[in-house]
Amino acid sequence: MTESINHSRRSLFNRRKSVVIRPPWVREEVEFTDVCTRCSACITACETKIIFKGDGGFPEISFKDNECTFCAQCATICPEEKLFDLSQTPWQHQAVIQDNCLTFQGIWCQSCKDACEPRAIGFTLSVGQAPMPKIDTSLCTGCGACVAPCPSQAISIKQPE
């Protein structure tokens, strides 16, 4: 009996929110790893090759080389119909600029702004300083186009807390 109580407590505390980014349009109410069969159809279908086999063989997203164009190929090719919902927003993820951004060190850089098609990244001018980046969260799609061009790897895509 004590063993089952300890196991239940561990399970309760181990239910941390995953930082892994799954393909867009995954239903929020679905536990991805319970439904995904790891068939790799979405990995093969991804036109920008940002989906890869992650932990346990489950699809994950990496923006280190490219962005999501929201082509929907991953969602439409998936044999598990209950896993994706194309009528909802692709995902809630957005770009976050970290402290190692070159502008925080006084270096003028706007690589992320140049790569951002929806123009969600702007820079605030300040006398005697490098312009500081600011993300307009109402425009950011979380596509990841700003991640790869960043020379200091200071941008990540995260789900808002």
Short mmCIF file of N, CA and C in Angstrom, two decimals:
data_model
loop_
_atom_site.label_atom_id
_atom_site.label_comp_id
_atom_site.label_asym_id
_atom_site.label_seq_id
_atom_site.Cartn_x
_atom_site.Cartn_y
_atom_site.Cartn_z
N MET A 1 0.82 -1.19 0.00
CA MET A 1 0.00 0.00 0.00
C MET A 1 0.87 1.26 0.00
N THR A 2 1.90 1.29 0.84
CA THR A 2 2.77 2.45 0.91
C THR A 2 3.43 2.71 -0.44
N GLU A 3 3.83 1.65 -1.14
CA GLU A 3 4.48 1.80 -2.45
C GLU A 3 3.54 2.48 -3.44
N SER A 4 2.26 2.11 -3.46
CA SER A 4 1.32 2.72 -4.41
C SER A 4 1.04 4.18 -4.06
N ILE A 5 1.04 4.52 -2.78
CA ILE A 5 0.84 5.91 -2.37
C ILE A 5 2.04 6.75 -2.81
N ASN A 6 3.26 6.21 -2.58
CA ASN A 6 4.47 6.94 -3.00
C ASN A 6 4.51 7.13 -4.51
N HIS A 7 4.11 6.08 -5.26
CA HIS A 7 4.08 6.17 -6.71
C HIS A 7 3.08 7.25 -7.15
N SER A 8 1.92 7.30 -6.51
CA SER A 8 0.91 8.29 -6.86
C SER A 8 1.41 9.70 -6.60
N ARG A 9 2.11 9.90 -5.49
CA ARG A 9 2.66 11.22 -5.17
C ARG A 9 3.72 11.63 -6.19
N ARG A 10 4.59 10.67 -6.55
CA ARG A 10 5.62 10.97 -7.54
C ARG A 10 4.98 11.36 -8.87
N SER A 11 3.96 10.63 -9.27
CA SER A 11 3.27 10.93 -10.53
C SER A 11 2.68 12.33 -10.50
N LEU A 12 2.13 12.69 -9.37
CA LEU A 12 1.52 14.01 -9.22
C LEU A 12 2.56 15.10 -9.40
N PHE A 13 3.72 14.96 -8.77
CA PHE A 13 4.75 15.98 -8.84
C PHE A 13 5.54 15.94 -10.14
N ASN A 14 5.59 14.82 -10.83
CA ASN A 14 6.33 14.70 -12.08
C ASN A 14 5.54 15.21 -13.27
N ARG A 15 4.34 15.66 -13.09
CA ARG A 15 3.51 16.16 -14.19
C ARG A 15 3.84 17.61 -14.49
N ARG A 16 5.11 17.86 -14.79
CA ARG A 16 5.54 19.21 -15.16
C ARG A 16 5.11 19.49 -16.59
N LYS A 17 4.90 20.75 -16.86
CA LYS A 17 4.54 21.16 -18.21
C LYS A 17 5.75 20.95 -19.12
N SER A 18 5.54 20.29 -20.21
CA SER A 18 6.62 19.99 -21.14
C SER A 18 7.05 21.25 -21.88
N VAL A 19 8.36 21.41 -22.08
CA VAL A 19 8.87 22.54 -22.84
C VAL A 19 9.07 22.16 -24.30
N VAL A 20 8.80 20.92 -24.64
CA VAL A 20 8.92 20.44 -26.01
C VAL A 20 7.84 21.09 -26.86
N ILE A 21 8.23 21.50 -28.06
CA ILE A 21 7.24 22.07 -28.98
C ILE A 21 6.81 20.96 -29.94
N ARG A 22 5.54 20.69 -29.96
CA ARG A 22 4.96 19.69 -30.86
C ARG A 22 4.54 20.40 -32.15
N PRO A 23 4.21 19.64 -33.18
CA PRO A 23 3.75 20.27 -34.43
C PRO A 23 2.53 21.17 -34.21
N PRO A 24 2.34 22.15 -35.10
CA PRO A 24 1.20 23.06 -34.94
C PRO A 24 -0.14 22.34 -35.10
N TRP A 25 -1.16 22.94 -34.55
CA TRP A 25 -2.55 22.48 -34.60
C TRP A 25 -2.84 21.24 -33.75
N VAL A 26 -1.91 20.83 -32.89
CA VAL A 26 -2.21 19.71 -32.00
C VAL A 26 -3.28 20.19 -31.02
N ARG A 27 -4.30 19.38 -30.86
CA ARG A 27 -5.40 19.74 -29.96
C ARG A 27 -4.85 19.93 -28.55
N GLU A 28 -5.22 21.03 -27.93
CA GLU A 28 -4.72 21.35 -26.60
C GLU A 28 -5.19 20.36 -25.54
N GLU A 29 -6.37 19.82 -25.71
CA GLU A 29 -6.92 18.92 -24.69
C GLU A 29 -6.39 17.49 -24.82
N VAL A 30 -5.62 17.22 -25.85
CA VAL A 30 -5.11 15.87 -26.10
C VAL A 30 -3.71 15.72 -25.50
N GLU A 31 -3.48 14.62 -24.83
CA GLU A 31 -2.13 14.29 -24.37
C GLU A 31 -1.41 13.68 -25.57
N PHE A 32 -0.54 14.46 -26.18
CA PHE A 32 0.10 14.11 -27.44
C PHE A 32 0.69 12.70 -27.44
N THR A 33 1.44 12.36 -26.41
CA THR A 33 2.12 11.06 -26.38
C THR A 33 1.15 9.90 -26.19
N ASP A 34 -0.07 10.17 -25.79
CA ASP A 34 -1.08 9.10 -25.68
C ASP A 34 -1.71 8.77 -27.03
N VAL A 35 -1.69 9.71 -27.97
CA VAL A 35 -2.37 9.54 -29.24
C VAL A 35 -1.40 9.29 -30.41
N CYS A 36 -0.27 9.97 -30.41
CA CYS A 36 0.68 9.86 -31.51
C CYS A 36 1.25 8.44 -31.59
N THR A 37 1.26 7.89 -32.80
CA THR A 37 1.77 6.52 -33.01
C THR A 37 3.23 6.50 -33.42
N ARG A 38 3.85 7.66 -33.54
CA ARG A 38 5.26 7.80 -33.93
C ARG A 38 5.52 7.23 -35.32
N CYS A 39 4.58 7.45 -36.23
CA CYS A 39 4.69 6.92 -37.58
C CYS A 39 5.66 7.73 -38.45
N SER A 40 5.99 8.93 -38.05
CA SER A 40 6.91 9.84 -38.74
C SER A 40 6.34 10.48 -40.01
N ALA A 41 5.06 10.33 -40.25
CA ALA A 41 4.45 10.94 -41.45
C ALA A 41 4.61 12.46 -41.42
N CYS A 42 4.44 13.06 -40.26
CA CYS A 42 4.57 14.52 -40.15
C CYS A 42 6.01 14.97 -40.38
N ILE A 43 6.96 14.17 -39.94
CA ILE A 43 8.37 14.49 -40.13
C ILE A 43 8.70 14.51 -41.61
N THR A 44 8.26 13.50 -42.32
CA THR A 44 8.49 13.39 -43.76
C THR A 44 7.79 14.50 -44.53
N ALA A 45 6.59 14.88 -44.10
CA ALA A 45 5.78 15.87 -44.82
C ALA A 45 6.22 17.31 -44.60
N CYS A 46 6.95 17.58 -43.55
CA CYS A 46 7.32 18.96 -43.21
C CYS A 46 8.19 19.58 -44.29
N GLU A 47 7.69 20.64 -44.93
CA GLU A 47 8.40 21.26 -46.04
C GLU A 47 9.67 21.99 -45.62
N THR A 48 9.75 22.45 -44.39
CA THR A 48 10.95 23.15 -43.93
C THR A 48 11.84 22.28 -43.05
N LYS A 49 11.45 21.04 -42.86
CA LYS A 49 12.25 20.06 -42.11
C LYS A 49 12.56 20.48 -40.68
N ILE A 50 11.59 21.11 -40.01
CA ILE A 50 11.79 21.51 -38.62
C ILE A 50 11.26 20.47 -37.64
N ILE A 51 10.56 19.46 -38.15
CA ILE A 51 10.05 18.40 -37.27
C ILE A 51 11.05 17.26 -37.28
N PHE A 52 11.39 16.79 -36.10
CA PHE A 52 12.34 15.68 -35.98
C PHE A 52 11.86 14.70 -34.92
N LYS A 53 12.46 13.52 -34.91
CA LYS A 53 12.14 12.51 -33.89
C LYS A 53 12.81 12.91 -32.60
N GLY A 54 12.02 13.18 -31.59
CA GLY A 54 12.54 13.57 -30.28
C GLY A 54 12.52 12.41 -29.31
N ASP A 55 12.44 12.74 -28.03
CA ASP A 55 12.41 11.72 -26.99
C ASP A 55 11.32 10.69 -27.24
N GLY A 56 11.69 9.44 -27.15
CA GLY A 56 10.73 8.36 -27.34
C GLY A 56 10.25 8.21 -28.77
N GLY A 57 10.86 8.92 -29.70
CA GLY A 57 10.46 8.84 -31.10
C GLY A 57 9.29 9.74 -31.45
N PHE A 58 8.86 10.58 -30.51
CA PHE A 58 7.74 11.49 -30.77
C PHE A 58 8.20 12.74 -31.50
N PRO A 59 7.40 13.26 -32.43
CA PRO A 59 7.77 14.45 -33.19
C PRO A 59 7.92 15.69 -32.30
N GLU A 60 8.99 16.43 -32.56
CA GLU A 60 9.25 17.68 -31.88
C GLU A 60 9.67 18.71 -32.93
N ILE A 61 9.61 19.97 -32.55
CA ILE A 61 9.97 21.06 -33.45
C ILE A 61 11.31 21.66 -33.02
N SER A 62 12.16 21.97 -34.00
CA SER A 62 13.40 22.69 -33.75
C SER A 62 13.51 23.81 -34.78
N PHE A 63 13.74 25.02 -34.28
CA PHE A 63 13.87 26.18 -35.15
C PHE A 63 15.32 26.55 -35.41
N LYS A 64 16.26 25.68 -35.09
CA LYS A 64 17.68 26.03 -35.21
C LYS A 64 18.11 26.27 -36.66
N ASP A 65 17.42 25.68 -37.63
CA ASP A 65 17.80 25.84 -39.02
C ASP A 65 16.73 26.49 -39.90
N ASN A 66 15.50 26.50 -39.45
CA ASN A 66 14.42 26.98 -40.31
C ASN A 66 13.21 27.38 -39.49
N GLU A 67 12.15 27.76 -40.17
CA GLU A 67 10.92 28.23 -39.55
C GLU A 67 9.73 27.38 -39.95
N CYS A 68 8.62 27.58 -39.25
CA CYS A 68 7.36 26.94 -39.64
C CYS A 68 6.61 27.88 -40.57
N THR A 69 6.22 27.37 -41.73
CA THR A 69 5.46 28.18 -42.68
C THR A 69 3.96 27.96 -42.52
N PHE A 70 3.58 27.12 -41.57
CA PHE A 70 2.19 26.80 -41.31
C PHE A 70 1.50 26.26 -42.56
N CYS A 71 2.22 25.40 -43.28
CA CYS A 71 1.70 24.79 -44.51
C CYS A 71 0.62 23.75 -44.21
N ALA A 72 0.56 23.27 -42.98
CA ALA A 72 -0.42 22.30 -42.50
C ALA A 72 -0.20 20.87 -43.00
N GLN A 73 0.90 20.62 -43.69
CA GLN A 73 1.16 19.27 -44.18
C GLN A 73 1.26 18.26 -43.03
N CYS A 74 1.87 18.66 -41.93
CA CYS A 74 2.02 17.74 -40.79
C CYS A 74 0.65 17.32 -40.25
N ALA A 75 -0.26 18.27 -40.18
CA ALA A 75 -1.59 17.99 -39.64
C ALA A 75 -2.47 17.19 -40.61
N THR A 76 -2.37 17.50 -41.90
CA THR A 76 -3.25 16.84 -42.87
C THR A 76 -2.79 15.42 -43.19
N ILE A 77 -1.51 15.13 -43.04
CA ILE A 77 -1.02 13.79 -43.37
C ILE A 77 -1.15 12.81 -42.19
N CYS A 78 -1.31 13.33 -41.01
CA CYS A 78 -1.36 12.48 -39.80
C CYS A 78 -2.55 11.52 -39.85
N PRO A 79 -2.29 10.21 -39.65
CA PRO A 79 -3.38 9.25 -39.66
C PRO A 79 -4.27 9.31 -38.41
N GLU A 80 -3.80 9.98 -37.37
CA GLU A 80 -4.57 10.10 -36.13
C GLU A 80 -5.43 11.36 -36.19
N GLU A 81 -6.63 11.22 -36.70
CA GLU A 81 -7.51 12.37 -36.93
C GLU A 81 -7.81 13.18 -35.66
N LYS A 82 -7.84 12.52 -34.52
CA LYS A 82 -8.20 13.24 -33.29
C LYS A 82 -7.02 14.01 -32.69
N LEU A 83 -5.85 13.96 -33.32
CA LEU A 83 -4.67 14.62 -32.79
C LEU A 83 -4.59 16.10 -33.20
N PHE A 84 -5.07 16.45 -34.38
CA PHE A 84 -4.95 17.81 -34.89
C PHE A 84 -6.32 18.45 -35.11
N ASP A 85 -6.36 19.78 -35.00
CA ASP A 85 -7.57 20.55 -35.26
C ASP A 85 -7.18 21.80 -36.04
N LEU A 86 -7.39 21.77 -37.34
CA LEU A 86 -7.01 22.89 -38.20
C LEU A 86 -7.90 24.11 -38.05
N SER A 87 -8.99 24.00 -37.29
CA SER A 87 -9.87 25.15 -37.08
C SER A 87 -9.37 26.04 -35.93
N GLN A 88 -8.42 25.54 -35.15
CA GLN A 88 -7.88 26.34 -34.05
C GLN A 88 -6.59 27.05 -34.48
N THR A 89 -6.09 27.92 -33.64
CA THR A 89 -4.82 28.59 -33.87
C THR A 89 -3.73 27.53 -33.89
N PRO A 90 -2.72 27.66 -34.79
CA PRO A 90 -1.68 26.63 -34.86
C PRO A 90 -1.04 26.31 -33.51
N TRP A 91 -0.69 27.32 -32.75
CA TRP A 91 -0.19 27.14 -31.38
C TRP A 91 -0.10 28.49 -30.70
N GLN A 92 0.15 28.45 -29.41
CA GLN A 92 0.22 29.67 -28.62
C GLN A 92 1.66 30.15 -28.42
N HIS A 93 2.63 29.45 -28.96
CA HIS A 93 4.04 29.78 -28.77
C HIS A 93 4.39 31.13 -29.36
N GLN A 94 5.36 31.79 -28.72
CA GLN A 94 5.83 33.09 -29.20
C GLN A 94 7.33 33.23 -28.95
N ALA A 95 7.93 34.16 -29.67
CA ALA A 95 9.36 34.42 -29.53
C ALA A 95 9.63 35.12 -28.20
N VAL A 96 10.77 34.76 -27.61
CA VAL A 96 11.24 35.39 -26.37
C VAL A 96 12.71 35.74 -26.58
N ILE A 97 13.06 36.97 -26.27
CA ILE A 97 14.45 37.41 -26.41
C ILE A 97 15.12 37.31 -25.05
N GLN A 98 16.25 36.61 -25.02
CA GLN A 98 16.96 36.36 -23.77
C GLN A 98 18.05 37.39 -23.53
N ASP A 99 18.64 37.35 -22.35
CA ASP A 99 19.63 38.34 -21.92
C ASP A 99 20.92 38.34 -22.73
N ASN A 100 21.21 37.28 -23.47
CA ASN A 100 22.45 37.25 -24.24
C ASN A 100 22.31 37.90 -25.62
N CYS A 101 21.20 38.60 -25.85
CA CYS A 101 21.00 39.35 -27.09
C CYS A 101 22.12 40.38 -27.23
N LEU A 102 22.68 40.50 -28.41
CA LEU A 102 23.80 41.41 -28.65
C LEU A 102 23.46 42.87 -28.32
N THR A 103 22.20 43.26 -28.49
CA THR A 103 21.83 44.65 -28.22
C THR A 103 21.97 44.98 -26.73
N PHE A 104 21.83 44.00 -25.87
CA PHE A 104 21.99 44.24 -24.44
C PHE A 104 23.46 44.46 -24.08
N GLN A 105 24.34 44.14 -25.02
CA GLN A 105 25.77 44.35 -24.83
C GLN A 105 26.25 45.57 -25.62
N GLY A 106 25.30 46.34 -26.15
CA GLY A 106 25.63 47.56 -26.86
C GLY A 106 25.95 47.36 -28.33
N ILE A 107 25.73 46.18 -28.85
CA ILE A 107 26.04 45.88 -30.26
C ILE A 107 24.78 46.03 -31.11
N TRP A 108 24.89 46.77 -32.19
CA TRP A 108 23.76 46.98 -33.08
C TRP A 108 23.53 45.73 -33.91
N CYS A 109 22.39 45.11 -33.73
CA CYS A 109 22.02 43.92 -34.49
C CYS A 109 20.51 43.91 -34.63
N GLN A 110 20.04 43.62 -35.81
CA GLN A 110 18.60 43.52 -36.03
C GLN A 110 18.27 42.32 -36.91
N SER A 111 19.08 41.27 -36.80
CA SER A 111 18.87 40.06 -37.61
C SER A 111 17.48 39.48 -37.42
N CYS A 112 17.00 39.50 -36.19
CA CYS A 112 15.67 38.92 -35.91
C CYS A 112 14.57 39.74 -36.59
N LYS A 113 14.70 41.06 -36.54
CA LYS A 113 13.70 41.94 -37.16
C LYS A 113 13.64 41.71 -38.66
N ASP A 114 14.80 41.59 -39.28
CA ASP A 114 14.85 41.39 -40.73
C ASP A 114 14.21 40.07 -41.15
N ALA A 115 14.26 39.06 -40.29
CA ALA A 115 13.71 37.75 -40.61
C ALA A 115 12.22 37.62 -40.29
N CYS A 116 11.68 38.56 -39.54
CA CYS A 116 10.30 38.45 -39.05
C CYS A 116 9.30 39.01 -40.07
N GLU A 117 8.65 38.11 -40.80
CA GLU A 117 7.70 38.52 -41.83
C GLU A 117 6.48 39.26 -41.28
N PRO A 118 5.91 38.82 -40.15
CA PRO A 118 4.76 39.58 -39.64
C PRO A 118 5.14 40.90 -38.96
N ARG A 119 6.44 41.19 -38.93
CA ARG A 119 6.95 42.42 -38.32
C ARG A 119 6.58 42.53 -36.84
N ALA A 120 6.68 41.41 -36.15
CA ALA A 120 6.38 41.38 -34.72
C ALA A 120 7.54 41.88 -33.87
N ILE A 121 8.74 41.95 -34.46
CA ILE A 121 9.90 42.42 -33.72
C ILE A 121 10.26 43.82 -34.18
N GLY A 122 10.25 44.73 -33.22
CA GLY A 122 10.63 46.11 -33.49
C GLY A 122 11.77 46.50 -32.57
N PHE A 123 12.37 47.63 -32.83
CA PHE A 123 13.47 48.11 -32.01
C PHE A 123 13.19 49.52 -31.53
N THR A 124 13.43 49.75 -30.26
CA THR A 124 13.23 51.06 -29.66
C THR A 124 14.56 51.80 -29.63
N LEU A 125 14.56 52.97 -30.24
CA LEU A 125 15.78 53.78 -30.28
C LEU A 125 15.97 54.50 -28.95
N SER A 126 17.23 54.62 -28.56
CA SER A 126 17.57 55.32 -27.34
C SER A 126 18.91 56.01 -27.55
N VAL A 127 19.03 57.25 -27.15
CA VAL A 127 20.24 58.03 -27.37
C VAL A 127 21.45 57.36 -26.70
N GLY A 128 22.50 57.16 -27.49
CA GLY A 128 23.74 56.61 -26.94
C GLY A 128 23.74 55.11 -26.70
N GLN A 129 22.71 54.42 -27.14
CA GLN A 129 22.62 52.96 -26.93
C GLN A 129 22.19 52.29 -28.23
N ALA A 130 22.48 51.01 -28.29
CA ALA A 130 21.98 50.22 -29.42
C ALA A 130 20.46 50.11 -29.28
N PRO A 131 19.73 50.13 -30.39
CA PRO A 131 18.27 49.97 -30.31
C PRO A 131 17.91 48.65 -29.62
N MET A 132 16.91 48.68 -28.74
CA MET A 132 16.50 47.52 -27.96
C MET A 132 15.31 46.80 -28.62
N PRO A 133 15.39 45.47 -28.70
CA PRO A 133 14.30 44.71 -29.34
C PRO A 133 13.06 44.64 -28.46
N LYS A 134 11.92 44.62 -29.12
CA LYS A 134 10.64 44.46 -28.43
C LYS A 134 9.76 43.61 -29.33
N ILE A 135 9.13 42.62 -28.73
CA ILE A 135 8.25 41.73 -29.48
C ILE A 135 6.80 42.14 -29.26
N ASP A 136 6.09 42.37 -30.34
CA ASP A 136 4.67 42.66 -30.29
C ASP A 136 3.96 41.30 -30.27
N THR A 137 3.52 40.90 -29.10
CA THR A 137 2.92 39.56 -28.95
C THR A 137 1.61 39.41 -29.71
N SER A 138 0.99 40.52 -30.08
CA SER A 138 -0.24 40.41 -30.86
C SER A 138 0.06 40.05 -32.32
N LEU A 139 1.30 40.27 -32.75
CA LEU A 139 1.70 39.95 -34.13
C LEU A 139 2.52 38.66 -34.24
N CYS A 140 3.18 38.26 -33.16
CA CYS A 140 4.07 37.10 -33.20
C CYS A 140 3.28 35.81 -33.38
N THR A 141 3.63 35.04 -34.41
CA THR A 141 2.96 33.77 -34.69
C THR A 141 3.70 32.58 -34.09
N GLY A 142 4.91 32.81 -33.59
CA GLY A 142 5.72 31.72 -33.08
C GLY A 142 6.30 30.86 -34.18
N CYS A 143 6.44 31.43 -35.38
CA CYS A 143 6.92 30.66 -36.54
C CYS A 143 8.39 30.27 -36.43
N GLY A 144 9.15 31.01 -35.62
CA GLY A 144 10.56 30.69 -35.43
C GLY A 144 11.50 31.25 -36.47
N ALA A 145 11.02 32.09 -37.38
CA ALA A 145 11.89 32.65 -38.41
C ALA A 145 13.02 33.49 -37.82
N CYS A 146 12.83 34.02 -36.64
CA CYS A 146 13.82 34.87 -35.99
C CYS A 146 14.90 34.08 -35.26
N VAL A 147 14.71 32.80 -35.04
CA VAL A 147 15.62 32.00 -34.23
C VAL A 147 16.95 31.73 -34.93
N ALA A 148 16.93 31.14 -36.10
CA ALA A 148 18.16 30.75 -36.80
C ALA A 148 19.07 31.93 -37.16
N PRO A 149 18.54 33.08 -37.59
CA PRO A 149 19.42 34.19 -37.96
C PRO A 149 20.11 34.88 -36.78
N CYS A 150 19.66 34.66 -35.57
CA CYS A 150 20.23 35.33 -34.41
C CYS A 150 21.66 34.85 -34.16
N PRO A 151 22.66 35.75 -34.27
CA PRO A 151 24.05 35.33 -34.12
C PRO A 151 24.43 34.90 -32.70
N SER A 152 23.66 35.32 -31.71
CA SER A 152 23.98 34.95 -30.33
C SER A 152 23.03 33.89 -29.75
N GLN A 153 22.18 33.34 -30.61
CA GLN A 153 21.21 32.32 -30.19
C GLN A 153 20.40 32.80 -28.98
N ALA A 154 19.97 34.06 -29.05
CA ALA A 154 19.28 34.69 -27.93
C ALA A 154 17.77 34.63 -28.04
N ILE A 155 17.25 33.98 -29.07
CA ILE A 155 15.80 33.92 -29.24
C ILE A 155 15.34 32.48 -29.14
N SER A 156 14.29 32.29 -28.36
CA SER A 156 13.68 30.97 -28.29
C SER A 156 12.18 31.13 -28.47
N ILE A 157 11.55 30.06 -28.83
CA ILE A 157 10.10 30.04 -29.01
C ILE A 157 9.53 29.27 -27.83
N LYS A 158 8.64 29.92 -27.11
CA LYS A 158 8.08 29.32 -25.90
C LYS A 158 6.58 29.56 -25.83
N GLN A 159 5.94 28.70 -25.06
CA GLN A 159 4.52 28.90 -24.80
C GLN A 159 4.39 29.91 -23.66
N PRO A 160 3.51 30.91 -23.80
CA PRO A 160 3.36 31.91 -22.72
C PRO A 160 2.98 31.22 -21.41
N GLU A 161 3.52 31.76 -20.33
CA GLU A 161 3.24 31.17 -19.01
C GLU A 161 2.00 31.72 -18.40
#
